[in-house]
GROMACS .gro file of C-alpha atoms in nm:
model
  487
    1MET     CA    1   1.324   1.134   2.721
    2ASN     CA    2   1.393   1.147   2.327
    3CYS     CA    3   1.145   0.990   2.125
    4PHE     CA    4   1.084   0.924   1.735
    5VAL     CA    5   0.779   0.969   1.513
    6GLY     CA    6   0.634   0.767   1.265
    7VAL     CA    7   0.389   0.940   1.010
    8ASP     CA    8   0.184   0.748   0.794
    9VAL     CA    9   0.000   0.896   0.517
   10GLY     CA   10  -0.227   0.673   0.369
   11THR     CA   11  -0.560   0.697   0.160
   12THR     CA   12  -0.810   0.714   0.392
   13ASN     CA   13  -0.630   0.868   0.705
   14VAL     CA   14  -0.286   1.034   0.802
   15LYS     CA   15  -0.175   0.876   1.133
   16ALA     CA   16   0.110   0.975   1.367
   17LEU     CA   17   0.271   0.747   1.654
   18ALA     CA   18   0.545   0.875   1.876
   19MET     CA   19   0.778   0.628   2.071
   20PRO     CA   20   1.102   0.650   2.274
   21SER     CA   21   1.409   0.465   2.122
   22ASP     CA   22   1.362   0.150   2.299
   23LEU     CA   23   1.012   0.119   2.165
   24SER     CA   24   0.885   0.066   2.558
   25GLN     CA   25   0.542   0.268   2.544
   26ILE     CA   26   0.310   0.484   2.314
   27LEU     CA   27   0.392   0.846   2.376
   28ALA     CA   28   0.119   0.977   2.132
   29HIS     CA   29  -0.111   0.892   1.886
   30ALA     CA   30  -0.344   1.098   1.675
   31SER     CA   31  -0.507   1.060   1.320
   32ALA     CA   32  -0.676   1.270   1.072
   33PRO     CA   33  -0.935   1.166   0.781
   34LEU     CA   34  -0.868   1.234   0.426
   35THR     CA   35  -1.159   1.248   0.150
   36THR     CA   36  -1.115   1.102  -0.181
   37LEU     CA   37  -1.261   1.310  -0.459
   38ASN     CA   38  -1.421   1.119  -0.792
   39PRO     CA   39  -1.472   1.378  -1.019
   40GLU     CA   40  -1.551   1.135  -1.303
   41SER     CA   41  -1.609   0.749  -1.354
   42GLY     CA   42  -1.275   0.579  -1.282
   43TYR     CA   43  -1.115   0.911  -1.137
   44ALA     CA   44  -0.985   0.900  -0.778
   45GLU     CA   45  -0.824   1.225  -0.657
   46GLN     CA   46  -0.723   1.407  -0.326
   47ASP     CA   47  -0.690   1.795  -0.271
   48SER     CA   48  -0.289   1.802  -0.154
   49ASN     CA   49  -0.385   2.106   0.039
   50GLU     CA   50  -0.646   1.905   0.267
   51ILE     CA   51  -0.347   1.636   0.325
   52TRP     CA   52  -0.107   1.935   0.455
   53ALA     CA   53  -0.400   2.028   0.655
   54ALA     CA   54  -0.451   1.705   0.817
   55PHE     CA   55  -0.057   1.662   0.843
   56VAL     CA   56  -0.039   1.958   1.049
   57GLN     CA   57  -0.321   1.851   1.293
   58VAL     CA   58  -0.186   1.513   1.341
   59ILE     CA   59   0.173   1.602   1.377
   60SER     CA   60   0.097   1.930   1.603
   61GLU     CA   61  -0.134   1.699   1.848
   62VAL     CA   62   0.148   1.448   1.876
   63CYS     CA   63   0.413   1.738   1.954
   64ARG     CA   64   0.151   1.895   2.221
   65GLU     CA   65   0.100   1.540   2.375
   66VAL     CA   66   0.511   1.444   2.372
   67GLY     CA   67   0.560   1.769   2.508
   68GLN     CA   68   0.324   1.769   2.820
   69GLY     CA   69   0.501   1.430   2.903
   70GLY     CA   70   0.832   1.607   2.909
   71HIS     CA   71   0.944   1.446   2.618
   72VAL     CA   72   1.153   1.550   2.293
   73ILE     CA   73   1.101   1.472   1.944
   74THR     CA   74   1.438   1.426   1.765
   75HIS     CA   75   1.328   1.221   1.467
   76VAL     CA   76   1.005   1.228   1.227
   77ALA     CA   77   0.984   0.977   0.951
   78PHE     CA   78   0.780   0.935   0.674
   79CYS     CA   79   0.558   0.622   0.537
   80THR     CA   80   0.356   0.723   0.233
   81ALA     CA   81   0.100   0.554  -0.020
   82MET     CA   82   0.264   0.491  -0.363
   83HIS     CA   83   0.193   0.552  -0.700
   84SER     CA   84   0.017   0.888  -0.653
   85LEU     CA   85   0.112   1.185  -0.920
   86LEU     CA   86   0.074   1.550  -0.822
   87PRO     CA   87   0.141   1.837  -1.077
   88MET     CA   88   0.349   2.122  -0.892
   89ASP     CA   89   0.505   2.458  -0.988
   90VAL     CA   90   0.854   2.532  -0.949
   91ASN     CA   91   0.792   2.630  -0.593
   92GLY     CA   92   0.592   2.279  -0.505
   93ALA     CA   93   0.283   2.444  -0.520
   94PRO     CA   94  -0.016   2.231  -0.667
   95LEU     CA   95  -0.111   2.286  -1.020
   96GLY     CA   96  -0.441   2.051  -0.982
   97ASN     CA   97  -0.530   1.774  -0.745
   98ALA     CA   98  -0.300   1.432  -0.636
   99ILE     CA   99  -0.434   1.169  -0.864
  100LEU     CA  100  -0.393   0.862  -0.639
  101TRP     CA  101  -0.312   0.480  -0.683
  102SER     CA  102  -0.700   0.374  -0.753
  103ASP     CA  103  -0.741   0.612  -1.014
  104ASN     CA  104  -0.792   0.396  -1.357
  105ARG     CA  105  -0.822   0.661  -1.616
  106ALA     CA  106  -0.480   0.560  -1.794
  107GLU     CA  107  -0.643   0.224  -1.856
  108ALA     CA  108  -0.573   0.248  -2.190
  109GLN     CA  109  -0.212   0.352  -2.192
  110ALA     CA  110  -0.148   0.064  -1.936
  111ASN     CA  111  -0.332  -0.207  -2.224
  112GLU     CA  112  -0.073  -0.047  -2.462
  113LEU     CA  113   0.218  -0.139  -2.298
  114ARG     CA  114   0.076  -0.501  -2.218
  115THR     CA  115  -0.048  -0.543  -2.603
  116THR     CA  116   0.079  -0.311  -2.873
  117GLN     CA  117   0.377  -0.216  -2.707
  118ALA     CA  118   0.441  -0.515  -2.468
  119ASP     CA  119   0.829  -0.554  -2.548
  120LEU     CA  120   0.856  -0.201  -2.454
  121GLY     CA  121   0.635  -0.262  -2.111
  122LYS     CA  122   0.827  -0.599  -2.049
  123ALA     CA  123   1.148  -0.377  -2.041
  124ILE     CA  124   1.012  -0.114  -1.849
  125HIS     CA  125   0.890  -0.390  -1.569
  126GLU     CA  126   1.225  -0.554  -1.589
  127GLU     CA  127   1.429  -0.215  -1.523
  128THR     CA  128   1.162  -0.103  -1.251
  129GLY     CA  129   1.006  -0.383  -1.070
  130THR     CA  130   0.668  -0.225  -1.143
  131PRO     CA  131   0.407  -0.404  -1.268
  132ILE     CA  132   0.210  -0.218  -1.573
  133HIS     CA  133  -0.098  -0.112  -1.440
  134PRO     CA  134  -0.325   0.231  -1.474
  135MET     CA  135  -0.206   0.289  -1.107
  136ILE     CA  136   0.156   0.353  -1.180
  137PRO     CA  137   0.280   0.743  -1.243
  138LEU     CA  138   0.419   0.608  -1.562
  139CYS     CA  139   0.074   0.533  -1.746
  140LYS     CA  140  -0.057   0.847  -1.564
  141LEU     CA  141   0.200   1.079  -1.717
  142ALA     CA  142   0.115   0.925  -2.045
  143TRP     CA  143  -0.242   0.975  -2.007
  144MET     CA  144  -0.130   1.319  -1.964
  145ARG     CA  145   0.080   1.328  -2.257
  146GLU     CA  146  -0.234   1.268  -2.458
  147HIS     CA  147  -0.519   1.459  -2.312
  148ASP     CA  148  -0.337   1.742  -2.110
  149PRO     CA  149  -0.021   1.815  -2.300
  150ARG     CA  150  -0.021   2.154  -2.200
  151LEU     CA  151  -0.036   2.055  -1.821
  152LEU     CA  152   0.242   1.833  -1.899
  153ARG     CA  153   0.475   2.070  -2.030
  154ARG     CA  154   0.400   2.364  -1.768
  155THR     CA  155   0.455   2.153  -1.487
  156ALA     CA  156   0.798   2.246  -1.321
  157HIS     CA  157   0.790   1.915  -1.109
  158PHE     CA  158   0.588   1.588  -1.074
  159GLY     CA  159   0.613   1.405  -0.776
  160SER     CA  160   0.420   1.179  -0.489
  161ILE     CA  161   0.193   1.318  -0.206
  162LYS     CA  162   0.516   1.255   0.005
  163GLU     CA  163   0.707   1.474  -0.214
  164PHE     CA  164   0.507   1.742  -0.186
  165LEU     CA  165   0.536   1.714   0.217
  166TRP     CA  166   0.877   1.670   0.196
  167GLN     CA  167   0.933   1.998  -0.008
  168LYS     CA  168   0.692   2.164   0.227
  169LEU     CA  169   0.916   2.089   0.505
  170THR     CA  170   1.269   2.091   0.343
  171GLY     CA  171   1.251   2.311   0.063
  172GLU     CA  172   1.382   2.021  -0.130
  173PHE     CA  173   1.222   1.818  -0.410
  174GLU     CA  174   1.357   1.454  -0.320
  175ILE     CA  175   1.228   1.118  -0.378
  176ASP     CA  176   1.324   0.790  -0.166
  177PHE     CA  177   1.420   0.511  -0.368
  178SER     CA  178   1.125   0.343  -0.232
  179ILE     CA  179   0.881   0.522  -0.349
  180ALA     CA  180   1.061   0.583  -0.662
  181THR     CA  181   1.063   0.213  -0.755
  182ALA     CA  182   0.674   0.231  -0.757
  183THR     CA  183   0.661   0.480  -1.016
  184GLY     CA  184   0.761   0.291  -1.310
  185LEU     CA  185   1.033   0.516  -1.406
  186PHE     CA  186   1.305   0.456  -1.193
  187ASN     CA  187   1.590   0.202  -1.306
  188GLU     CA  188   1.619   0.023  -0.931
  189SER     CA  189   1.954  -0.117  -1.014
  190LYS     CA  190   2.122   0.192  -1.159
  191ARG     CA  191   1.955   0.396  -0.899
  192HIS     CA  192   1.834   0.679  -1.162
  193TRP     CA  193   1.508   0.768  -1.386
  194SER     CA  194   1.484   0.545  -1.670
  195LYS     CA  195   1.542   0.747  -2.013
  196ARG     CA  196   1.296   0.479  -2.188
  197ALA     CA  197   1.021   0.522  -1.922
  198MET     CA  198   1.052   0.876  -1.931
  199ASP     CA  199   1.050   0.907  -2.334
  200TYR     CA  200   0.737   0.686  -2.332
  201ALA     CA  201   0.566   0.910  -2.055
  202GLY     CA  202   0.676   1.238  -2.215
  203VAL     CA  203   0.846   1.380  -1.897
  204ARG     CA  204   1.160   1.526  -1.859
  205VAL     CA  205   1.437   1.451  -1.608
  206ASP     CA  206   1.427   1.795  -1.452
  207GLN     CA  207   1.068   1.747  -1.395
  208LEU     CA  208   1.154   1.457  -1.136
  209SER     CA  209   1.286   1.498  -0.810
  210THR     CA  210   1.661   1.383  -0.709
  211PRO     CA  211   1.633   1.026  -0.578
  212VAL     CA  212   1.787   0.940  -0.253
  213PRO     CA  213   1.814   0.647   0.010
  214THR     CA  214   1.510   0.578   0.219
  215THR     CA  215   1.735   0.663   0.548
  216SER     CA  216   1.840   1.018   0.401
  217GLN     CA  217   1.759   1.300   0.663
  218ARG     CA  218   1.727   1.681   0.653
  219THR     CA  219   1.741   1.906   0.984
  220TYR     CA  220   1.391   2.095   0.990
  221LYS     CA  221   1.437   2.451   0.984
  222PRO     CA  222   1.099   2.649   1.052
  223ARG     CA  223   0.947   2.843   0.758
  224PRO     CA  224   0.635   3.049   0.716
  225GLU     CA  225   0.466   2.755   0.525
  226THR     CA  226   0.512   2.510   0.794
  227ALA     CA  227   0.359   2.697   1.078
  228GLY     CA  228   0.145   2.546   1.294
  229THR     CA  229   0.342   2.194   1.300
  230GLY     CA  230   0.454   2.245   1.633
  231LEU     CA  231   0.792   2.069   1.547
  232SER     CA  232   1.118   2.227   1.665
  233GLU     CA  233   1.369   2.358   1.472
  234GLY     CA  234   1.653   2.080   1.464
  235VAL     CA  235   1.445   1.795   1.450
  236SER     CA  236   1.566   1.522   1.209
  237LEU     CA  237   1.356   1.471   0.919
  238LEU     CA  238   1.412   1.101   0.762
  239ILE     CA  239   1.252   1.068   0.417
  240GLY     CA  240   1.140   0.677   0.488
  241ALA     CA  241   0.988   0.449   0.238
  242SER     CA  242   0.638   0.325   0.084
  243ASP     CA  243   0.364   0.199   0.304
  244GLY     CA  244   0.376  -0.157   0.178
  245CYS     CA  245   0.769  -0.169   0.264
  246LEU     CA  246   0.741  -0.039   0.635
  247ALA     CA  247   0.416  -0.235   0.675
  248ASN     CA  248   0.670  -0.546   0.622
  249LEU     CA  249   0.936  -0.402   0.862
  250GLY     CA  250   0.682  -0.260   1.096
  251ALA     CA  251   0.508  -0.616   1.119
  252GLY     CA  252   0.863  -0.773   1.188
  253ALA     CA  253   0.829  -0.976   0.835
  254ILE     CA  254   1.163  -0.975   0.751
  255LYS     CA  255   1.287  -1.341   0.758
  256ARG     CA  256   1.240  -1.567   0.495
  257GLY     CA  257   0.896  -1.758   0.519
  258THR     CA  258   0.726  -1.488   0.703
  259ALA     CA  259   0.456  -1.321   0.477
  260THR     CA  260   0.278  -1.000   0.552
  261LEU     CA  261  -0.089  -0.971   0.452
  262THR     CA  262  -0.225  -0.610   0.482
  263ILE     CA  263  -0.584  -0.531   0.436
  264GLY     CA  264  -0.696  -0.183   0.465
  265THR     CA  265  -0.920   0.028   0.219
  266SER     CA  266  -0.704  -0.219  -0.035
  267GLY     CA  267  -0.471  -0.503   0.064
  268ALA     CA  268  -0.152  -0.658  -0.028
  269ILE     CA  269   0.057  -0.983   0.069
  270ARG     CA  270   0.422  -0.936   0.068
  271GLN     CA  271   0.758  -1.095   0.176
  272THR     CA  272   1.083  -0.980   0.229
  273VAL     CA  273   1.380  -1.083  -0.016
  274ARG     CA  274   1.757  -0.983   0.003
  275LYS     CA  275   1.759  -0.909  -0.377
  276PRO     CA  276   1.526  -0.797  -0.632
  277LEU     CA  277   1.307  -1.030  -0.813
  278ARG     CA  278   1.141  -1.014  -1.145
  279ASP     CA  279   0.832  -1.214  -1.238
  280PRO     CA  280   0.855  -1.243  -1.631
  281GLN     CA  281   0.491  -1.208  -1.651
  282GLY     CA  282   0.471  -0.894  -1.461
  283ARG     CA  283   0.224  -0.998  -1.205
  284LEU     CA  284   0.438  -0.916  -0.868
  285PHE     CA  285   0.567  -0.575  -0.772
  286CYS     CA  286   0.991  -0.560  -0.617
  287TYR     CA  287   1.013  -0.245  -0.427
  288PHE     CA  288   1.330  -0.103  -0.256
  289LEU     CA  289   1.295  -0.109   0.126
  290ASP     CA  290   1.680  -0.058   0.223
  291GLU     CA  291   1.985  -0.172   0.099
  292GLY     CA  292   1.990  -0.557   0.070
  293TYR     CA  293   1.597  -0.549   0.176
  294TYR     CA  294   1.319  -0.557  -0.118
  295ALA     CA  295   0.940  -0.630  -0.069
  296VAL     CA  296   0.806  -0.872  -0.314
  297GLY     CA  297   0.439  -0.913  -0.376
  298GLY     CA  298   0.092  -0.835  -0.534
  299PRO     CA  299  -0.167  -0.590  -0.439
  300THR     CA  300  -0.553  -0.590  -0.470
  301ASN     CA  301  -0.796  -0.311  -0.498
  302ASN     CA  302  -1.039  -0.452  -0.325
  303GLY     CA  303  -0.999  -0.506   0.055
  304GLY     CA  304  -1.160  -0.306   0.342
  305ASN     CA  305  -1.368  -0.129   0.079
  306VAL     CA  306  -1.557  -0.458  -0.006
  307LEU     CA  307  -1.658  -0.475   0.357
  308GLU     CA  308  -1.789  -0.131   0.331
  309TRP     CA  309  -1.979  -0.215   0.021
  310VAL     CA  310  -2.146  -0.488   0.171
  311SER     CA  311  -2.210  -0.286   0.485
  312GLU     CA  312  -2.345   0.051   0.319
  313LYS     CA  313  -2.459  -0.088  -0.014
  314LEU     CA  314  -2.581  -0.441  -0.003
  315THR     CA  315  -2.690  -0.485   0.340
  316GLN     CA  316  -2.742  -0.116   0.460
  317GLN     CA  317  -2.637  -0.249   0.833
  318ASP     CA  318  -2.332  -0.117   1.018
  319THR     CA  319  -2.047  -0.289   1.023
  320LYS     CA  320  -2.054  -0.492   1.361
  321THR     CA  321  -2.387  -0.654   1.240
  322VAL     CA  322  -2.285  -0.783   0.923
  323LEU     CA  323  -1.975  -0.904   1.070
  324ASP     CA  324  -2.172  -1.079   1.355
  325GLU     CA  325  -2.436  -1.226   1.085
  326ALA     CA  326  -2.127  -1.354   0.867
  327ALA     CA  327  -2.005  -1.564   1.180
  328THR     CA  328  -2.314  -1.771   1.183
  329ILE     CA  329  -2.247  -1.894   0.829
  330PRO     CA  330  -2.035  -2.189   0.811
  331PRO     CA  331  -1.693  -2.158   0.601
  332GLY     CA  332  -1.755  -2.169   0.237
  333SER     CA  333  -2.080  -1.993   0.238
  334ASP     CA  334  -2.265  -2.289   0.155
  335GLY     CA  335  -2.116  -2.301  -0.204
  336LEU     CA  336  -2.181  -1.931  -0.257
  337LEU     CA  337  -1.850  -1.772  -0.412
  338PHE     CA  338  -1.765  -1.404  -0.452
  339LEU     CA  339  -1.535  -1.245  -0.702
  340PRO     CA  340  -1.437  -0.928  -0.497
  341TYR     CA  341  -1.357  -0.698  -0.806
  342LEU     CA  342  -1.544  -0.407  -0.741
  343GLN     CA  343  -1.298  -0.160  -0.863
  344GLY     CA  344  -1.112  -0.344  -1.112
  345GLU     CA  345  -0.777  -0.561  -1.003
  346ARG     CA  346  -0.445  -0.528  -0.966
  347ALA     CA  347  -0.276  -0.867  -0.875
  348PRO     CA  348  -0.321  -1.134  -0.935
  349LEU     CA  349  -0.503  -1.032  -1.274
  350TRP     CA  350  -0.352  -0.658  -1.331
  351ASP     CA  351  -0.734  -0.578  -1.525
  352ALA     CA  352  -0.866  -0.221  -1.450
  353SER     CA  353  -1.166  -0.327  -1.639
  354VAL     CA  354  -1.248  -0.669  -1.466
  355ARG     CA  355  -1.602  -0.647  -1.240
  356GLY     CA  356  -1.710  -0.833  -0.936
  357ALA     CA  357  -1.960  -1.120  -0.921
  358TYR     CA  358  -2.157  -1.372  -0.703
  359LEU     CA  359  -2.152  -1.718  -0.800
  360GLN     CA  360  -2.368  -2.028  -0.755
  361VAL     CA  361  -2.630  -1.823  -0.593
  362ASP     CA  362  -2.901  -2.073  -0.444
  363TRP     CA  363  -3.228  -2.025  -0.280
  364GLN     CA  364  -3.088  -2.137   0.042
  365HIS     CA  365  -2.862  -1.823   0.063
  366THR     CA  366  -2.963  -1.551   0.264
  367ARG     CA  367  -2.794  -1.213   0.335
  368ALA     CA  368  -2.552  -1.322   0.569
  369HIS     CA  369  -2.451  -1.573   0.329
  370PHE     CA  370  -2.352  -1.287   0.082
  371VAL     CA  371  -2.185  -1.098   0.353
  372ARG     CA  372  -1.938  -1.416   0.463
  373ALA     CA  373  -1.888  -1.491   0.042
  374ALA     CA  374  -1.772  -1.130   0.014
  375LEU     CA  375  -1.516  -1.163   0.329
  376GLU     CA  376  -1.412  -1.480   0.181
  377GLY     CA  377  -1.371  -1.376  -0.149
  378VAL     CA  378  -1.136  -1.102  -0.065
  379LEU     CA  379  -0.893  -1.336   0.117
  380PHE     CA  380  -0.908  -1.592  -0.162
  381ASN     CA  381  -0.813  -1.333  -0.393
  382LEU     CA  382  -0.507  -1.261  -0.168
  383LEU     CA  383  -0.416  -1.644  -0.141
  384SER     CA  384  -0.429  -1.640  -0.529
  385ILE     CA  385  -0.155  -1.368  -0.533
  386ASN     CA  386   0.026  -1.585  -0.256
  387GLU     CA  387   0.019  -1.878  -0.478
  388LEU     CA  388   0.233  -1.685  -0.736
  389LEU     CA  389   0.465  -1.527  -0.462
  390LYS     CA  390   0.564  -1.856  -0.302
  391GLU     CA  391   0.687  -1.958  -0.674
  392TYR     CA  392   0.972  -1.741  -0.585
  393THR     CA  393   1.003  -1.698  -0.224
  394GLY     CA  394   0.883  -2.086  -0.102
  395PRO     CA  395   0.600  -2.087   0.126
  396ALA     CA  396   0.482  -1.860   0.395
  397ARG     CA  397   0.500  -2.064   0.758
  398VAL     CA  398   0.327  -1.779   0.933
  399ILE     CA  399   0.137  -1.450   0.823
  400HIS     CA  400   0.159  -1.113   1.015
  401ALA     CA  401  -0.147  -0.975   0.948
  402ASN     CA  402  -0.220  -0.567   0.965
  403GLY     CA  403  -0.431  -0.305   0.859
  404GLY     CA  404  -0.837  -0.223   0.938
  405PHE     CA  405  -0.944  -0.635   0.903
  406ALA     CA  406  -0.697  -0.719   1.190
  407GLN     CA  407  -0.974  -0.571   1.419
  408SER     CA  408  -1.223  -0.825   1.350
  409THR     CA  409  -1.137  -1.147   1.522
  410LEU     CA  410  -1.363  -1.351   1.234
  411TRP     CA  411  -1.191  -1.253   0.947
  412VAL     CA  412  -0.838  -1.292   1.088
  413GLN     CA  413  -0.941  -1.646   1.171
  414MET     CA  414  -1.060  -1.673   0.834
  415LEU     CA  415  -0.751  -1.612   0.717
  416ALA     CA  416  -0.593  -1.852   0.940
  417ASP     CA  417  -0.827  -2.162   0.849
  418MET     CA  418  -0.795  -2.073   0.481
  419ALA     CA  419  -0.424  -2.054   0.472
  420GLY     CA  420  -0.340  -2.329   0.706
  421VAL     CA  421  -0.094  -2.135   0.880
  422PRO     CA  422  -0.051  -1.927   1.202
  423VAL     CA  423  -0.160  -1.573   1.175
  424ARG     CA  424   0.016  -1.323   1.396
  425LEU     CA  425  -0.140  -0.970   1.501
  426ASN     CA  426   0.121  -0.671   1.589
  427ALA     CA  427   0.075  -0.524   1.966
  428SER     CA  428   0.036  -0.202   1.762
  429ASN     CA  429  -0.171  -0.229   1.418
  430GLU     CA  430   0.025   0.082   1.311
  431SER     CA  431   0.251  -0.097   1.135
  432GLY     CA  432   0.341   0.205   0.874
  433SER     CA  433   0.427   0.397   1.138
  434MET     CA  434   0.591   0.128   1.348
  435GLY     CA  435   0.795   0.067   1.009
  436ALA     CA  436   0.931   0.437   0.979
  437ILE     CA  437   1.035   0.416   1.371
  438LEU     CA  438   1.231   0.116   1.294
  439LEU     CA  439   1.392   0.251   0.986
  440THR     CA  440   1.469   0.535   1.199
  441MET     CA  441   1.668   0.310   1.455
  442LYS     CA  442   1.884   0.173   1.189
  443ALA     CA  443   1.961   0.512   1.052
  444VAL     CA  444   2.100   0.654   1.348
  445GLY     CA  445   2.291   0.350   1.474
  446ILE     CA  446   2.050   0.198   1.746
  447VAL     CA  447   2.039  -0.124   1.543
  448LYS     CA  448   2.281  -0.236   1.276
  449THR     CA  449   2.035  -0.410   1.063
  450LEU     CA  450   1.666  -0.397   0.958
  451ASP     CA  451   1.672  -0.776   1.113
  452GLU     CA  452   1.786  -0.650   1.443
  453ALA     CA  453   1.506  -0.396   1.430
  454ALA     CA  454   1.227  -0.655   1.319
  455GLU     CA  455   1.334  -0.850   1.654
  456ARG     CA  456   1.196  -0.518   1.858
  457VAL     CA  457   0.861  -0.558   1.707
  458ALA     CA  458   0.634  -0.678   2.000
  459PHE     CA  459   0.323  -0.901   1.916
  460GLY     CA  460  -0.031  -0.954   2.055
  461LYS     CA  461  -0.275  -1.297   1.966
  462THR     CA  462  -0.167  -1.549   1.731
  463PHE     CA  463  -0.467  -1.723   1.563
  464GLU     CA  464  -0.401  -2.068   1.448
  465PRO     CA  465  -0.544  -2.269   1.189
  466ASP     CA  466  -0.856  -2.530   1.269
  467LEU     CA  467  -0.778  -2.796   1.020
  468ASP     CA  468  -1.131  -2.922   0.949
  469ARG     CA  469  -1.222  -2.580   0.825
  470HIS     CA  470  -0.889  -2.544   0.625
  471LYS     CA  471  -0.998  -2.865   0.438
  472VAL     CA  472  -1.326  -2.703   0.361
  473TYR     CA  473  -1.137  -2.400   0.260
  474ARG     CA  474  -0.903  -2.574   0.038
  475THR     CA  475  -1.230  -2.747  -0.156
  476GLU     CA  476  -1.383  -2.410  -0.205
  477PHE     CA  477  -1.066  -2.196  -0.293
  478LYS     CA  478  -1.021  -2.470  -0.587
  479LYS     CA  479  -1.368  -2.373  -0.684
  480TRP     CA  480  -1.310  -2.031  -0.693
  481GLN     CA  481  -0.977  -2.045  -0.868
  482ASP     CA  482  -1.177  -2.257  -1.158
  483ALA     CA  483  -1.462  -2.020  -1.173
  484LEU     CA  484  -1.219  -1.733  -1.204
  485THR     CA  485  -1.054  -1.887  -1.464
  486ARG     CA  486  -1.376  -1.974  -1.672
  487LEU     CA  487  -1.503  -1.611  -1.642
   0.00000   0.00000   0.00000
């Protein structure tokens, strides 16, 4: 049986999923962890050689499992995190670590584009669809222009983690339209690099990869540097798209009125639209998925990392214990509020300097209250992004939830109660890898449209909102918003 593989390169793991073209079963699944380095305060980097080693481990394991089952891999498609920046030499060898989306070293450059050069910042956002923030390669390159001009000049190619992997596998410096629209450097409507953005960043067009459609394919030819992958010569490599866009597709959230809420290390809430949207205030992103499909929404820096902080640093208890404790506290945490900004924030504030806080702390509040309030604060922040989103897309009638938080019944039910709409889980929580496989199905003609592809997605449990708890949360959400406004 022929099968497709979706590879998802995230911040904490590299994962791969193999399925037949009819999506009838999971033929293989593998995962390998990644390490984030913090050499200075506000810095977040990864060693690209470790990423390559994790990819080789994962793809070789999947190839072995698929082969043992008597199946043949025909296509491998890629889903990767956005906003990374890696300097490379002419042969694609790294000249340093990859700078991640969570890196805030370019805060001054982002502030410049929001204040003293606000007209330029607005023009770049209108052209690219990327909100101005330290996360984006545009600002990271501007930081490099000021702080490490020698590296800027001697770098032959700047690219993302995906471009590094793609060049390793194909020998080509190419970037898909989806990852490109998240750089702050790409003119989405004209499908080429923006001169005004490049001039500001101090980068040349020959230092950037060739933009290609998300369905672009290359035939795999083994090379010495790709030894160990287990991939057979002739396998078709599909460049794919970004994790946010493919999470929408993999969650089956393509139609109007269907939102996807993802919480992994970070989080996001998105809807899929048919044409580019721009928020005049630059609070929402709009990224390319495929012709006629765009993911619009907002990301948060503070998702599963908040639960990790609560578990490891605040309570020093394992995750299961803290979640069990949170379940003993009523909705609204008896008035305790939490602003979850432990690592600055993207949407809705777009302020890398903002920090978190517990508010209205009372004698009655216990450790369990602090845990539940933290979980509620993460969701309140995402729902505040949704308030912005629905101005352009209309309200969500159903939310498709994925990411690590979807493994917590408590947290998912909390989301349904807060939003007041059903929350559906996918049968597979690997929405990024699934989205890559569905995009492959469209690329090879098994389905004609992504709407048709999304109809193939299978679902698990649906969480219905409790109306009494929803009333409580509506009141608490208003208090949370008022507190945020005051601060």
